[in-house]
Short mmCIF file of C-alpha atoms in Angstrom, two decimals:
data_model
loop_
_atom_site.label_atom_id
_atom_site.label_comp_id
_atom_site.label_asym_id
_atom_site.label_seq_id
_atom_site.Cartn_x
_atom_site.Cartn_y
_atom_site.Cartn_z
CA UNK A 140 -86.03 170.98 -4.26
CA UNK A 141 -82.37 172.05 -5.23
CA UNK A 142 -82.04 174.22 -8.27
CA UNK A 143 -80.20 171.36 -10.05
CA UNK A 144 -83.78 169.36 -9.19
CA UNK A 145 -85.41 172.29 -10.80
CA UNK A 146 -83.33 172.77 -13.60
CA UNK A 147 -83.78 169.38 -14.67
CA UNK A 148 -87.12 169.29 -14.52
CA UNK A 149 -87.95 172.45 -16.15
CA UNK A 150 -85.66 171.36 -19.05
CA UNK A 151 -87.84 167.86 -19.09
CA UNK A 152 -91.30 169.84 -19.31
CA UNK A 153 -89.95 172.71 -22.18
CA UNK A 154 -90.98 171.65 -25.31
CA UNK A 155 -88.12 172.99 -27.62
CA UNK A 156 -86.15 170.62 -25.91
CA UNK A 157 -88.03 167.43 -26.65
CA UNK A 158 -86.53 166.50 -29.95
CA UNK A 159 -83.15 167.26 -29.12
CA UNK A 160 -81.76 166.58 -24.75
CA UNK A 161 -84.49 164.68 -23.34
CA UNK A 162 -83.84 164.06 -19.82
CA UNK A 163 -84.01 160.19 -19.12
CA UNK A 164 -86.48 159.46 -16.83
CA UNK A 165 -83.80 157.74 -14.18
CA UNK A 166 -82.50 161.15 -13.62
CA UNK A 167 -85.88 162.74 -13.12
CA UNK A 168 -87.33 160.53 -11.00
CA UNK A 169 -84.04 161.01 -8.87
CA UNK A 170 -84.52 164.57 -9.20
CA UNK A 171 -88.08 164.15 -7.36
CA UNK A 172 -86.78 161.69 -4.86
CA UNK A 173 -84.07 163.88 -3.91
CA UNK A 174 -86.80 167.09 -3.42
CA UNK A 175 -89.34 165.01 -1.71
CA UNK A 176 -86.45 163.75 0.82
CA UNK A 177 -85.64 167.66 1.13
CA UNK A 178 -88.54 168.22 2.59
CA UNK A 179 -88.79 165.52 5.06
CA UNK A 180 -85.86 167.23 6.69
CA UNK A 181 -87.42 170.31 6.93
CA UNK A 182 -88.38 171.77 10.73
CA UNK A 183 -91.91 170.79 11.80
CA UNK A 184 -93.58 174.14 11.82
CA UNK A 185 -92.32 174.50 7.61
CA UNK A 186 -93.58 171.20 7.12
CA UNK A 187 -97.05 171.75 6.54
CA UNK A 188 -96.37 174.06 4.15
CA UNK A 189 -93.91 172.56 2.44
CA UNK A 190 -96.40 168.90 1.89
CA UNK A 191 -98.65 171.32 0.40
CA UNK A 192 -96.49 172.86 -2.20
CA UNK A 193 -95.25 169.73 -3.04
CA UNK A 194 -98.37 168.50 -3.12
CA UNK A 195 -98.94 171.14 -5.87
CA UNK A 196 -95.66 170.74 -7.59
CA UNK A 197 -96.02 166.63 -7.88
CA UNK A 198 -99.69 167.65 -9.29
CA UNK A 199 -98.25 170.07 -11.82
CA UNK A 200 -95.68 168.03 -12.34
CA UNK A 201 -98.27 165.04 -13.37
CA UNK A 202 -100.31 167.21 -15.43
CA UNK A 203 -96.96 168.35 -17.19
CA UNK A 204 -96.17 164.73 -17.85
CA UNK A 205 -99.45 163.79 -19.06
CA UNK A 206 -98.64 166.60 -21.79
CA UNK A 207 -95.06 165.74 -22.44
CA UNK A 208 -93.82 162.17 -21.19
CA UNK A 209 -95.82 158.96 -22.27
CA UNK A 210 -94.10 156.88 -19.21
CA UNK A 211 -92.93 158.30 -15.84
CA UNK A 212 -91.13 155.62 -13.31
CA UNK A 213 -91.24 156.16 -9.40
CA UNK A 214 -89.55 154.06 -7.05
CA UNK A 215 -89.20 151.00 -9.88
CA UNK A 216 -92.90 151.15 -10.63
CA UNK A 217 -93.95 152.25 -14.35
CA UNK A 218 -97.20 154.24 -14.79
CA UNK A 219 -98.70 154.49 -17.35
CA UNK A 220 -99.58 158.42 -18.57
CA UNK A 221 -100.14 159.00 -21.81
CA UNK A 222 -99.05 161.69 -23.74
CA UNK A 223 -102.16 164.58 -25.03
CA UNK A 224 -100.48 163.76 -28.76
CA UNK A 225 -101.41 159.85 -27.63
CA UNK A 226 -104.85 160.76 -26.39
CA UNK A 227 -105.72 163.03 -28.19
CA UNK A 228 -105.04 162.99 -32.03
CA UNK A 229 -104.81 166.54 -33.23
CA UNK A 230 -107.69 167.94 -35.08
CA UNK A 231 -106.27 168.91 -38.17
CA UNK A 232 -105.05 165.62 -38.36
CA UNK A 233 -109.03 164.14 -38.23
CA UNK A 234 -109.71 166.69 -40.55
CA UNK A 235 -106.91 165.67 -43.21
CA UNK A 236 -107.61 162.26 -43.27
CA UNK A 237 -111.28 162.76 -43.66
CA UNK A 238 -114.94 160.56 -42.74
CA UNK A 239 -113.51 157.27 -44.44
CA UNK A 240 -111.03 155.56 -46.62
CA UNK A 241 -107.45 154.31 -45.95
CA UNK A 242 -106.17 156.91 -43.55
CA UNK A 243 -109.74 156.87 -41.68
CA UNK A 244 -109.74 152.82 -41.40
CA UNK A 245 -105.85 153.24 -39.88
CA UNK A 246 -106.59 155.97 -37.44
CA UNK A 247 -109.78 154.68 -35.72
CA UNK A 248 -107.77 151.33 -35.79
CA UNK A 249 -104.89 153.21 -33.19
CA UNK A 250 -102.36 153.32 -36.25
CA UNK A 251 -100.72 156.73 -35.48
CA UNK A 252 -97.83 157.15 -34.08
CA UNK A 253 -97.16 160.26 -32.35
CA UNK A 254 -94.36 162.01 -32.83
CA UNK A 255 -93.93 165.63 -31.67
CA UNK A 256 -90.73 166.18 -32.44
CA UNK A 257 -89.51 169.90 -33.34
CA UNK A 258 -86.86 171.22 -35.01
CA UNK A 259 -86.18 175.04 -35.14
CA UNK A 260 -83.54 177.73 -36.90
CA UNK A 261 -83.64 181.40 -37.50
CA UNK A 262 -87.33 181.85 -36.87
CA UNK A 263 -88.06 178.64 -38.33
CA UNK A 264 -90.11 175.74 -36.85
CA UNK A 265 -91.59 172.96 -37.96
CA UNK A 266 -92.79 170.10 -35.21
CA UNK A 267 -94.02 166.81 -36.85
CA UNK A 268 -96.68 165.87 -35.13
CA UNK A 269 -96.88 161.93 -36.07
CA UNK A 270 -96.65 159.79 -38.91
CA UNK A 271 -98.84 156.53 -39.92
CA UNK A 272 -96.49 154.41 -42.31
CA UNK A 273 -96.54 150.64 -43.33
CA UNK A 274 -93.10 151.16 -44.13
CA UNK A 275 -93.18 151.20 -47.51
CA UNK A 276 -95.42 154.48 -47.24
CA UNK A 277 -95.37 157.10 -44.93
CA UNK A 278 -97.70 159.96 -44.07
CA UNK A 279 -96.39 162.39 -41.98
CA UNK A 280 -98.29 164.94 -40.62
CA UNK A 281 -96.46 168.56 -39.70
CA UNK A 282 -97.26 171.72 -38.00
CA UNK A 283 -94.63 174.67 -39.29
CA UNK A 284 -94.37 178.57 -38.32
CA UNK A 285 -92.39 181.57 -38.62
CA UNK A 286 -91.25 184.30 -35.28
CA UNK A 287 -93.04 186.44 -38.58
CA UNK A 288 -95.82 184.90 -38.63
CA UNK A 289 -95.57 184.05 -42.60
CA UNK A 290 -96.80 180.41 -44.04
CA UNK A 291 -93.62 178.07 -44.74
CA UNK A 292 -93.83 175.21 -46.62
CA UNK A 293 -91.26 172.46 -47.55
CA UNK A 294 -89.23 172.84 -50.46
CA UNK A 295 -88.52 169.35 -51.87
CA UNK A 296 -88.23 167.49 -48.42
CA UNK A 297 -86.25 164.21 -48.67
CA UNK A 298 -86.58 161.13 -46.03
CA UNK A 299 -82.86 160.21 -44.70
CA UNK A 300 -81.56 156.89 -42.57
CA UNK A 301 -79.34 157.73 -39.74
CA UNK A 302 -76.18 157.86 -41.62
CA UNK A 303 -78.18 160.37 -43.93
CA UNK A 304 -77.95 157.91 -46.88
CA UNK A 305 -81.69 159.84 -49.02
CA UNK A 306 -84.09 157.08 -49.04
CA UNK A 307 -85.60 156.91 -52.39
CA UNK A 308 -89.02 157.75 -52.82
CA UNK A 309 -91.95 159.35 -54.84
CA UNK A 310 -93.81 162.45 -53.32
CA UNK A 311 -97.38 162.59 -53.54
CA UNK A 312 -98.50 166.01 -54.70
CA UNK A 313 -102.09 166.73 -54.01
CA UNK A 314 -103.62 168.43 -56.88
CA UNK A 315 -103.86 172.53 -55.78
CA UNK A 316 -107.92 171.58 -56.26
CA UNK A 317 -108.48 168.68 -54.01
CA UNK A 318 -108.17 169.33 -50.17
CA UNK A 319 -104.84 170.73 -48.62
CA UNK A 320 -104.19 171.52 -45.26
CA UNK A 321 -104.66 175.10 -43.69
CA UNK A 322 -103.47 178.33 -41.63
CA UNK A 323 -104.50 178.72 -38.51
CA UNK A 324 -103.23 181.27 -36.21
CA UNK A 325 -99.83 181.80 -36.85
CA UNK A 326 -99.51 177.97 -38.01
CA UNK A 327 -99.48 175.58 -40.95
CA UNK A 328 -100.32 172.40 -40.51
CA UNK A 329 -100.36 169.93 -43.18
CA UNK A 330 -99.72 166.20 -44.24
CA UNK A 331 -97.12 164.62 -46.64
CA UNK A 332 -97.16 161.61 -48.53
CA UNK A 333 -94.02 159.75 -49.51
CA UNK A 334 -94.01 156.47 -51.66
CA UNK A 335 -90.46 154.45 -51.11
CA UNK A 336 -89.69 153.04 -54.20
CA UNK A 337 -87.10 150.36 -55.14
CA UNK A 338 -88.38 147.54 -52.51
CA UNK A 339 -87.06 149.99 -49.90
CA UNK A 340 -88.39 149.80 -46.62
CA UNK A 341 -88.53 152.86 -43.99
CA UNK A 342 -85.86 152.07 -41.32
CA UNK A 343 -86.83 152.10 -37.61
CA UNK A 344 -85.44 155.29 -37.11
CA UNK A 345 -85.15 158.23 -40.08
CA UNK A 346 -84.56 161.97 -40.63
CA UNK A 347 -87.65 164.57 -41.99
CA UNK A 348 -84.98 167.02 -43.91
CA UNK A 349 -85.36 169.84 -46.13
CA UNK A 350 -85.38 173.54 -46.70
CA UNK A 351 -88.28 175.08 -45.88
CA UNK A 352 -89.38 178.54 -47.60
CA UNK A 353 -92.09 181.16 -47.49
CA UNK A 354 -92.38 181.96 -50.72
CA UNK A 355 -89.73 184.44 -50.93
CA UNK A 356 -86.13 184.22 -52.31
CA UNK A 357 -84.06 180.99 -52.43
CA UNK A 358 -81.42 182.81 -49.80
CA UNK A 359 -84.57 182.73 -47.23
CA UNK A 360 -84.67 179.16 -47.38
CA UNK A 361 -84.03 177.39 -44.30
CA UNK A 362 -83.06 173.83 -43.89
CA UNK A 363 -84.48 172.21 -41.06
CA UNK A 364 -84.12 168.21 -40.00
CA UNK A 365 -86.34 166.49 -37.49
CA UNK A 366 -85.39 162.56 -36.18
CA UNK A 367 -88.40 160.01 -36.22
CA UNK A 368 -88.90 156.43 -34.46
CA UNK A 369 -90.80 154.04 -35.85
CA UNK A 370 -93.06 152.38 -33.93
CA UNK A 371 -93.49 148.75 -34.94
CA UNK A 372 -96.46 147.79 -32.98
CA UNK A 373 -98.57 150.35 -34.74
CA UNK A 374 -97.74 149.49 -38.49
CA UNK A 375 -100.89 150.50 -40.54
CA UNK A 376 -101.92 148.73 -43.31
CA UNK A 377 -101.52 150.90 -46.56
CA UNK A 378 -101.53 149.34 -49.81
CA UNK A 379 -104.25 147.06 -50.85
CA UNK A 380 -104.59 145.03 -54.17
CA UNK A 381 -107.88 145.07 -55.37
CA UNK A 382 -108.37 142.23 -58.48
CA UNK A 383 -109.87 143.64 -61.57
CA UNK A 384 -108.94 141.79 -65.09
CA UNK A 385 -111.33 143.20 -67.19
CA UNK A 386 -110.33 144.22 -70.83
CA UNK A 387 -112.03 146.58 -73.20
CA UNK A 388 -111.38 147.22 -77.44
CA UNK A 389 -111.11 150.38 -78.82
CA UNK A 390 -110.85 149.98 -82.49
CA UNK A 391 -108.55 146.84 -82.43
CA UNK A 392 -106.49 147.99 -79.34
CA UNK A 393 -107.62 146.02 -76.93
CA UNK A 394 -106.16 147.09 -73.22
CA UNK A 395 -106.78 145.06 -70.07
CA UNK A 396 -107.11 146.58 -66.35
CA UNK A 397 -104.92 143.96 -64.70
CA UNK A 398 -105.37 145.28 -61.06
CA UNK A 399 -106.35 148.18 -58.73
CA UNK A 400 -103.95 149.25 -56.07
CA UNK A 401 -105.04 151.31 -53.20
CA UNK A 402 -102.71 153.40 -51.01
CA UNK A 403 -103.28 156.94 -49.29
CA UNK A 404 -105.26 159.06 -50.99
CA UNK A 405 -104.91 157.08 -53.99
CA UNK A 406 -106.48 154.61 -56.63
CA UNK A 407 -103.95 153.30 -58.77
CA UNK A 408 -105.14 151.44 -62.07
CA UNK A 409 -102.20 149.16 -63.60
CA UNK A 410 -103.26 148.73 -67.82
CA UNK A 411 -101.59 146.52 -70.34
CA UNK A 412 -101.73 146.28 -73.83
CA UNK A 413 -102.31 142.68 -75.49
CA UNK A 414 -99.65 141.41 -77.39
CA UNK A 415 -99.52 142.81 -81.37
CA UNK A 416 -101.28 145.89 -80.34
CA UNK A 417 -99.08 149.44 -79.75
CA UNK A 418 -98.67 150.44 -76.33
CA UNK A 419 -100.52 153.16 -74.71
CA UNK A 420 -99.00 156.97 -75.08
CA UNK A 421 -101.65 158.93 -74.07
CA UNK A 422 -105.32 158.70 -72.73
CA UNK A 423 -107.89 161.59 -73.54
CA UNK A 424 -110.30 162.70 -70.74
CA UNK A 425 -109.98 159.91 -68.57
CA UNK A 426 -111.76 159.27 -65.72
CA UNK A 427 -112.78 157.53 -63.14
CA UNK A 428 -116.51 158.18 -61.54
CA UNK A 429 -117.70 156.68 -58.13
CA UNK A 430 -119.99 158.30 -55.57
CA UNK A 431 -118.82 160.44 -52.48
CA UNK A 432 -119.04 163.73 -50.72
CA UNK A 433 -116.36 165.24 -53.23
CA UNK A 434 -118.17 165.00 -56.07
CA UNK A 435 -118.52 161.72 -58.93
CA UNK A 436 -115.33 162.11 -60.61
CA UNK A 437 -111.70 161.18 -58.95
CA UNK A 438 -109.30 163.86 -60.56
CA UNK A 439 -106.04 162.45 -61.73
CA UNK A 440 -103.28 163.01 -59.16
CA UNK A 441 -99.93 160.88 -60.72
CA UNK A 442 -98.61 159.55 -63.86
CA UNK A 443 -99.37 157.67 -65.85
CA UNK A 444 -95.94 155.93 -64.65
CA UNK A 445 -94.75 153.01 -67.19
CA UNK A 446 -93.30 150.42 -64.81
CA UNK A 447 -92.31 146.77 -65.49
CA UNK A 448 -94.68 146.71 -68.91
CA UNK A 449 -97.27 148.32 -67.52
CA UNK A 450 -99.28 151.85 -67.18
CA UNK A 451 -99.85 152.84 -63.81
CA UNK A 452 -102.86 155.80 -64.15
CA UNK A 453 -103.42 157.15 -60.86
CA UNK A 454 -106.75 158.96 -59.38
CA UNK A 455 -107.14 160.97 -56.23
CA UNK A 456 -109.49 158.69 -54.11
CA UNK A 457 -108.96 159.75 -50.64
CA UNK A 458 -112.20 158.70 -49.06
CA UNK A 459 -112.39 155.29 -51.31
CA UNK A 460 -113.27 151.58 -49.57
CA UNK A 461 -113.50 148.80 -50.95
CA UNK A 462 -116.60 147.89 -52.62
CA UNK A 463 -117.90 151.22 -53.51
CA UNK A 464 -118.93 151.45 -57.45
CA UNK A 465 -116.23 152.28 -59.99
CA UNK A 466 -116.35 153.33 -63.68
CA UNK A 467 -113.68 154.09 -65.82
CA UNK A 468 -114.66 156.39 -68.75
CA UNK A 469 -112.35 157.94 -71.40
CA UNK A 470 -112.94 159.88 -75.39
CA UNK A 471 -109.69 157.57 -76.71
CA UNK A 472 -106.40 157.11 -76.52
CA UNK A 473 -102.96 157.80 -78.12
CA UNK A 474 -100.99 154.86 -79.08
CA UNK A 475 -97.24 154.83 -78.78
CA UNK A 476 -95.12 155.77 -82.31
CA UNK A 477 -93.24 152.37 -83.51
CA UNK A 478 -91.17 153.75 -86.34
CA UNK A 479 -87.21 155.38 -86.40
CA UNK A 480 -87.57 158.77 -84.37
CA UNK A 481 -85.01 160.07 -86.30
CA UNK A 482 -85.22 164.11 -88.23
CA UNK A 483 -82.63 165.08 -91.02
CA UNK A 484 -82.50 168.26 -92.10
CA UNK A 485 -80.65 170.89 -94.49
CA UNK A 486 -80.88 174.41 -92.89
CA UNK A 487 -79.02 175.68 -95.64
CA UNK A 488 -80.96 174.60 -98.94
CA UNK A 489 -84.40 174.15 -96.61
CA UNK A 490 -84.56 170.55 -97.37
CA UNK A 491 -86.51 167.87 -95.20
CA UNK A 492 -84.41 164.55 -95.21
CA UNK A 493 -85.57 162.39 -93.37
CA UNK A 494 -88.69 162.45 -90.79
CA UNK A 495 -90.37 160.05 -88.38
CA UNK A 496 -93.40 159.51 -91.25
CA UNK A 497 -94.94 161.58 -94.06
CA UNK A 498 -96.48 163.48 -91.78
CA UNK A 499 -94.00 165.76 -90.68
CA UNK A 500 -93.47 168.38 -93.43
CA UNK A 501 -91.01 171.80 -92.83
CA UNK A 502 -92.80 174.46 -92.06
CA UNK A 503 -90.04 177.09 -92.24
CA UNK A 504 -86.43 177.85 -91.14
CA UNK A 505 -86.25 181.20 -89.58
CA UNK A 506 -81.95 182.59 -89.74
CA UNK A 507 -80.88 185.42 -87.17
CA UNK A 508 -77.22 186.35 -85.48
CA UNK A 509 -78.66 184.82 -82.50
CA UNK A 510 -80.73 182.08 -83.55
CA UNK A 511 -81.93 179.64 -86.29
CA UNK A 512 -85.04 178.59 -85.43
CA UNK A 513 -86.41 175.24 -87.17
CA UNK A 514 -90.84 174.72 -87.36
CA UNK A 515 -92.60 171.74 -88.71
CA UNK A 516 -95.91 170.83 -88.83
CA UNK A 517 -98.22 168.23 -88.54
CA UNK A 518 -101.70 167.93 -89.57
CA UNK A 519 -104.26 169.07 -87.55
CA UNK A 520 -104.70 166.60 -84.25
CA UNK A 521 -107.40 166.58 -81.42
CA UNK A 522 -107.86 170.53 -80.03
CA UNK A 523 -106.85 168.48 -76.60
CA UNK A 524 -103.58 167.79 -77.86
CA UNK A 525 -100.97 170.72 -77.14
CA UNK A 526 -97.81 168.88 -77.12
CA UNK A 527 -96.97 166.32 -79.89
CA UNK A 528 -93.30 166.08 -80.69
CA UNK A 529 -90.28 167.01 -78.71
CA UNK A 530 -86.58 166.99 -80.03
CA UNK A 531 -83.39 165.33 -77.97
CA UNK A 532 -81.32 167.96 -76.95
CA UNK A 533 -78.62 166.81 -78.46
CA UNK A 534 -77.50 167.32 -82.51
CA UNK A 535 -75.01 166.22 -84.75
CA UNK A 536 -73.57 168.29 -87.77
CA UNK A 537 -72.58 166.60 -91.18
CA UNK A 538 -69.43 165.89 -89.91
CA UNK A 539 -70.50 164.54 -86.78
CA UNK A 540 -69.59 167.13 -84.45
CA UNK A 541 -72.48 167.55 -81.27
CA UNK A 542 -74.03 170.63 -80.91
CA UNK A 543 -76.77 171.41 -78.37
CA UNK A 544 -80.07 173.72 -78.58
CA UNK A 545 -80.50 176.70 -77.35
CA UNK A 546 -81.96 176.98 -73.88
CA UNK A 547 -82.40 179.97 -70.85
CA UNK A 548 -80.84 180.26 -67.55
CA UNK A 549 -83.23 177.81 -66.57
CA UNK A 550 -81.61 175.52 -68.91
CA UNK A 551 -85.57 174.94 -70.48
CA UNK A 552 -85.09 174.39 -74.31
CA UNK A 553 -86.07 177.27 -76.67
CA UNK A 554 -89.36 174.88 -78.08
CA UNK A 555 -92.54 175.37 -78.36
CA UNK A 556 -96.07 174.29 -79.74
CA UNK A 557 -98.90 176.31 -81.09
CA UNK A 558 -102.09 175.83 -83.51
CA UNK A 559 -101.32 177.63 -86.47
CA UNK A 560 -105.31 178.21 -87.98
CA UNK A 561 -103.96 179.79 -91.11
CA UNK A 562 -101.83 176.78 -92.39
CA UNK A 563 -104.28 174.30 -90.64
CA UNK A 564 -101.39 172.67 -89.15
CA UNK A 565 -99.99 171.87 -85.50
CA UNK A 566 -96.77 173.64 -85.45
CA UNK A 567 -93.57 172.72 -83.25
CA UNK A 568 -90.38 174.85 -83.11
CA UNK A 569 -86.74 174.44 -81.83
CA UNK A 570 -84.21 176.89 -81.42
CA UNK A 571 -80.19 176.13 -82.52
CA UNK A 572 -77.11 179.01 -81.87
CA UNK A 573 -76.50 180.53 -84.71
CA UNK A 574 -73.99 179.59 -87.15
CA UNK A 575 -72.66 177.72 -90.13
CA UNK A 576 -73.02 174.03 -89.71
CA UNK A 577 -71.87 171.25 -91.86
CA UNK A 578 -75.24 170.01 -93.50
CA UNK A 579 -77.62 168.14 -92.67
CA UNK A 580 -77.95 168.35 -89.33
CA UNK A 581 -79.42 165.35 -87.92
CA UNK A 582 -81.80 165.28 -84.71
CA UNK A 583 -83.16 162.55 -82.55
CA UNK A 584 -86.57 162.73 -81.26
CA UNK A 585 -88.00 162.03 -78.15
CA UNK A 586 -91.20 161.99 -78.52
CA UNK A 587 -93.76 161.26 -81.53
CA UNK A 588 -97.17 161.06 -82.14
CA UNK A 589 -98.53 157.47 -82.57
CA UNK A 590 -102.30 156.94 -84.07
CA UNK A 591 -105.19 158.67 -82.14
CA UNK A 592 -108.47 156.86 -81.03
CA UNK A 593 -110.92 159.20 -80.68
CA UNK A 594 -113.52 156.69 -79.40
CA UNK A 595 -115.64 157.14 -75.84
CA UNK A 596 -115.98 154.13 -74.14
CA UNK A 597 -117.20 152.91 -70.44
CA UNK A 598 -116.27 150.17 -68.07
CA UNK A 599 -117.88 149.22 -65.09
CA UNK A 600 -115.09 148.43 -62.76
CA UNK A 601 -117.04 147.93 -59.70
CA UNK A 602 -121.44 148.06 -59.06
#
């Protein structure tokens, strides 16, 4: 062959080339046409010789393309050679998805899609090695490194169309407990889960993007992008609506479990309150029990989200089908506060205007250069219960001027919460510059405590 010939088809066969100048096949099946008519012009005596190495080259050659290219043409005929990624699924990849479940059912049912696309800068690289998506979710699975050999992980990765318009979506984040992916020599491989919300559907071609970091400074960061096809023919099924409608009463407030909804690596639970009853806040020890190789109880991985009216309370069931026995069991409940969410104060003479309810009584006003810092207290609530009232960050002065509390570089709000055993009360604080304000100083709150149902119950969801 010429070194053009060559050229080409050592540029097909490199892998850091794949994602990015992929030689179409026309031109390297010309490329082999072209050396194999080389060497039919070559003297007699060479000729043996030369049949042999290209006997050897047109077998490494079809070994390279089982690796690399999933369809090779010669002379107008298509063969088919699969890919390694098409035969052979990679073994973290079995390992993530686990024995059964969701991602089991869609990958013995052909529903990955290899990808093997790689995308590398400064030392960087991260290949994704295939996806399973239904469209409306989308599992990607990734292999990243470092020329260092240090772990790097994405730092809020996004999903993108091809005019980079960010697809919206929710992440799943796998609680640090449950079962993550791992380092193995020099790599990390690991899968993502990505929820598009809105009605949005995954387009038939997106961007992977993000900055990618290992765990040192945010100037180390590296943003990397990698392109992704869909393919259509293997859409995996991955969301399933399981029918539930059974209701329970705890102590008047009576909640019903409309429906179950199954996607990867998750059981989501969608609750309602009846009508005249206070919505759900916030549940206490919730759980829900089955029977697998994990353990009894599915930890909580999202939520609870409130969407359309209702309480989605999600569990981490990766290895779930449908059928196996289901319990839900809880100590009570929180319902949600239904009066004005309004606090009044005057810092100057220590005087509590107005409040939520009677249960909110000033604990003290603390005055610095710096700082006024405002405590009240509540009586005692359940030991479980760290966070019970949070202020709007916003305030208006007597005269109706907006002032804002004090926060840190990480713009958190100087607040906090804290048992206070000498008083006997639940104490929360705020933090305000300070200075002379016209009084009172009125402040909207956010969040309140409602009434507290400290009552265990158990429903059978499933036998």
């Amino acid at each position: 062959m010429g070194n053009e010939q060559e050229r080409l088809l050592e540029q097909y066969f490199e892998p850091a080339h794949i994602a990015r100048r992929r030689i179409p096949e026309q031109r390297l099946d010309a490329a082999i046409k072209n050396g194999m008519a080389r060497g039919g012009k070559a003297q007699y005596r060479r000729r043996v010789g030369r049949v042999a190495a290209s006997c050897a080259a047109a077998l490494l050659l079809l070994v390279a393309a089982a690796v690399y290219v999933p369809e090779l043409t010669f002379g107008g005929r298509s063969a088919s050679l699969q890919s390694a990624a098409e035969r052979q699924i990679p073994a973290y990849v079995e390992w993530s998805v686990g024995k059964r479940g969701m991602l089991r059912e869609a990958l013995d049912q052909g529903k990955y899609q290899a990808v093997g696309a790689t995308a590398s800068y400064e030392g960087y690289h991260v290949t994704v090695d295939g996806i399973m998506t239904d469209r409306k979710h989308v599992v990607l699975f990734y292999t990243s490194k470092s020329d260092q050999g240090d772990r790097i992980t994405p730092v809020n990765p996004g999903l993108y169309t091809k005019t980079y318009d960010k697809l919206p979506f929710r992440q799943f984040v796998r609680d640090h407990r449950q079962k993550t992916g791992y380092y193995d020599e020099g790599s990390y491989r690991d899968m993502l889960i990505f929820d598009l919300a809105g009605g949005t559907q995954l387009p038939d071609e997106f961007y992977f993007s993000g900055k990618w970091s290992n765990g040192e400074p945010v100037a180390t960061q590296k943003f990397l992008e990698v392109k992704i096809p869909v393919d259509l023919s293997k859409l995996a099924v991955l969301e399933r609506t399981i029918p539930a409608g059974q209701s329970f009463d705890l102590e008047g407030q009576k909640i019903k479990l409309e429906t179950m909804v199954q996607v990867p690596e998750r059981l989501n639970l969608k609750l309602t309150s009846d009508a005249g009853t206070p919505n759900i806040a916030r549940f206490l020890d919730w759980g829900l029990y089955t029977k697998n190789d994990r353990g009894n109880m599915l930890q909580p991985a999202m939520g609870p989200i409130k969407e359309n009216g209702e309480l989605i309370f999600s569990f981490h069931a990766p290895d779930y089908v449908k059928g196996d026995p289901l319990e839900l069991r809880g100590s009570g409940i929180e319902t949600a506060f239904r009066g004005k969410r309004k606090l009044v104060i005057d810092t100057k003479q220590f005087k509590l205007i107005q409040a939520p309810d009677s249960r909110l009584k000033l604990a003290s006003i603390e005055t610095s250069y710096e700082r006024i810092r405002i405590t009240s207290g509540f009586p005692s609530f359940d030991p479980r219960i760290t966070r019970f009232m949070k202020v709007n960050p916003e305030f208006t002065d007597g005269k109706g001027n907006k002032h804002k509390l004090i926060t840190n570089n990480a713009e958190a709000i100087h607040e906090g919460w804290r048992k206070d055993a000498d008083t006997g009360l639940d104490a929360y604080y705020f933090d305000i510059p300070g200075k002379s304000y016209p009084q009172p100083l009125t402040f909207e709150v956010e969040e309140y405590p409602g009434t507290f149902i400290p009552k265990t119950f158990s429903l059978t969801i499933q036998k």
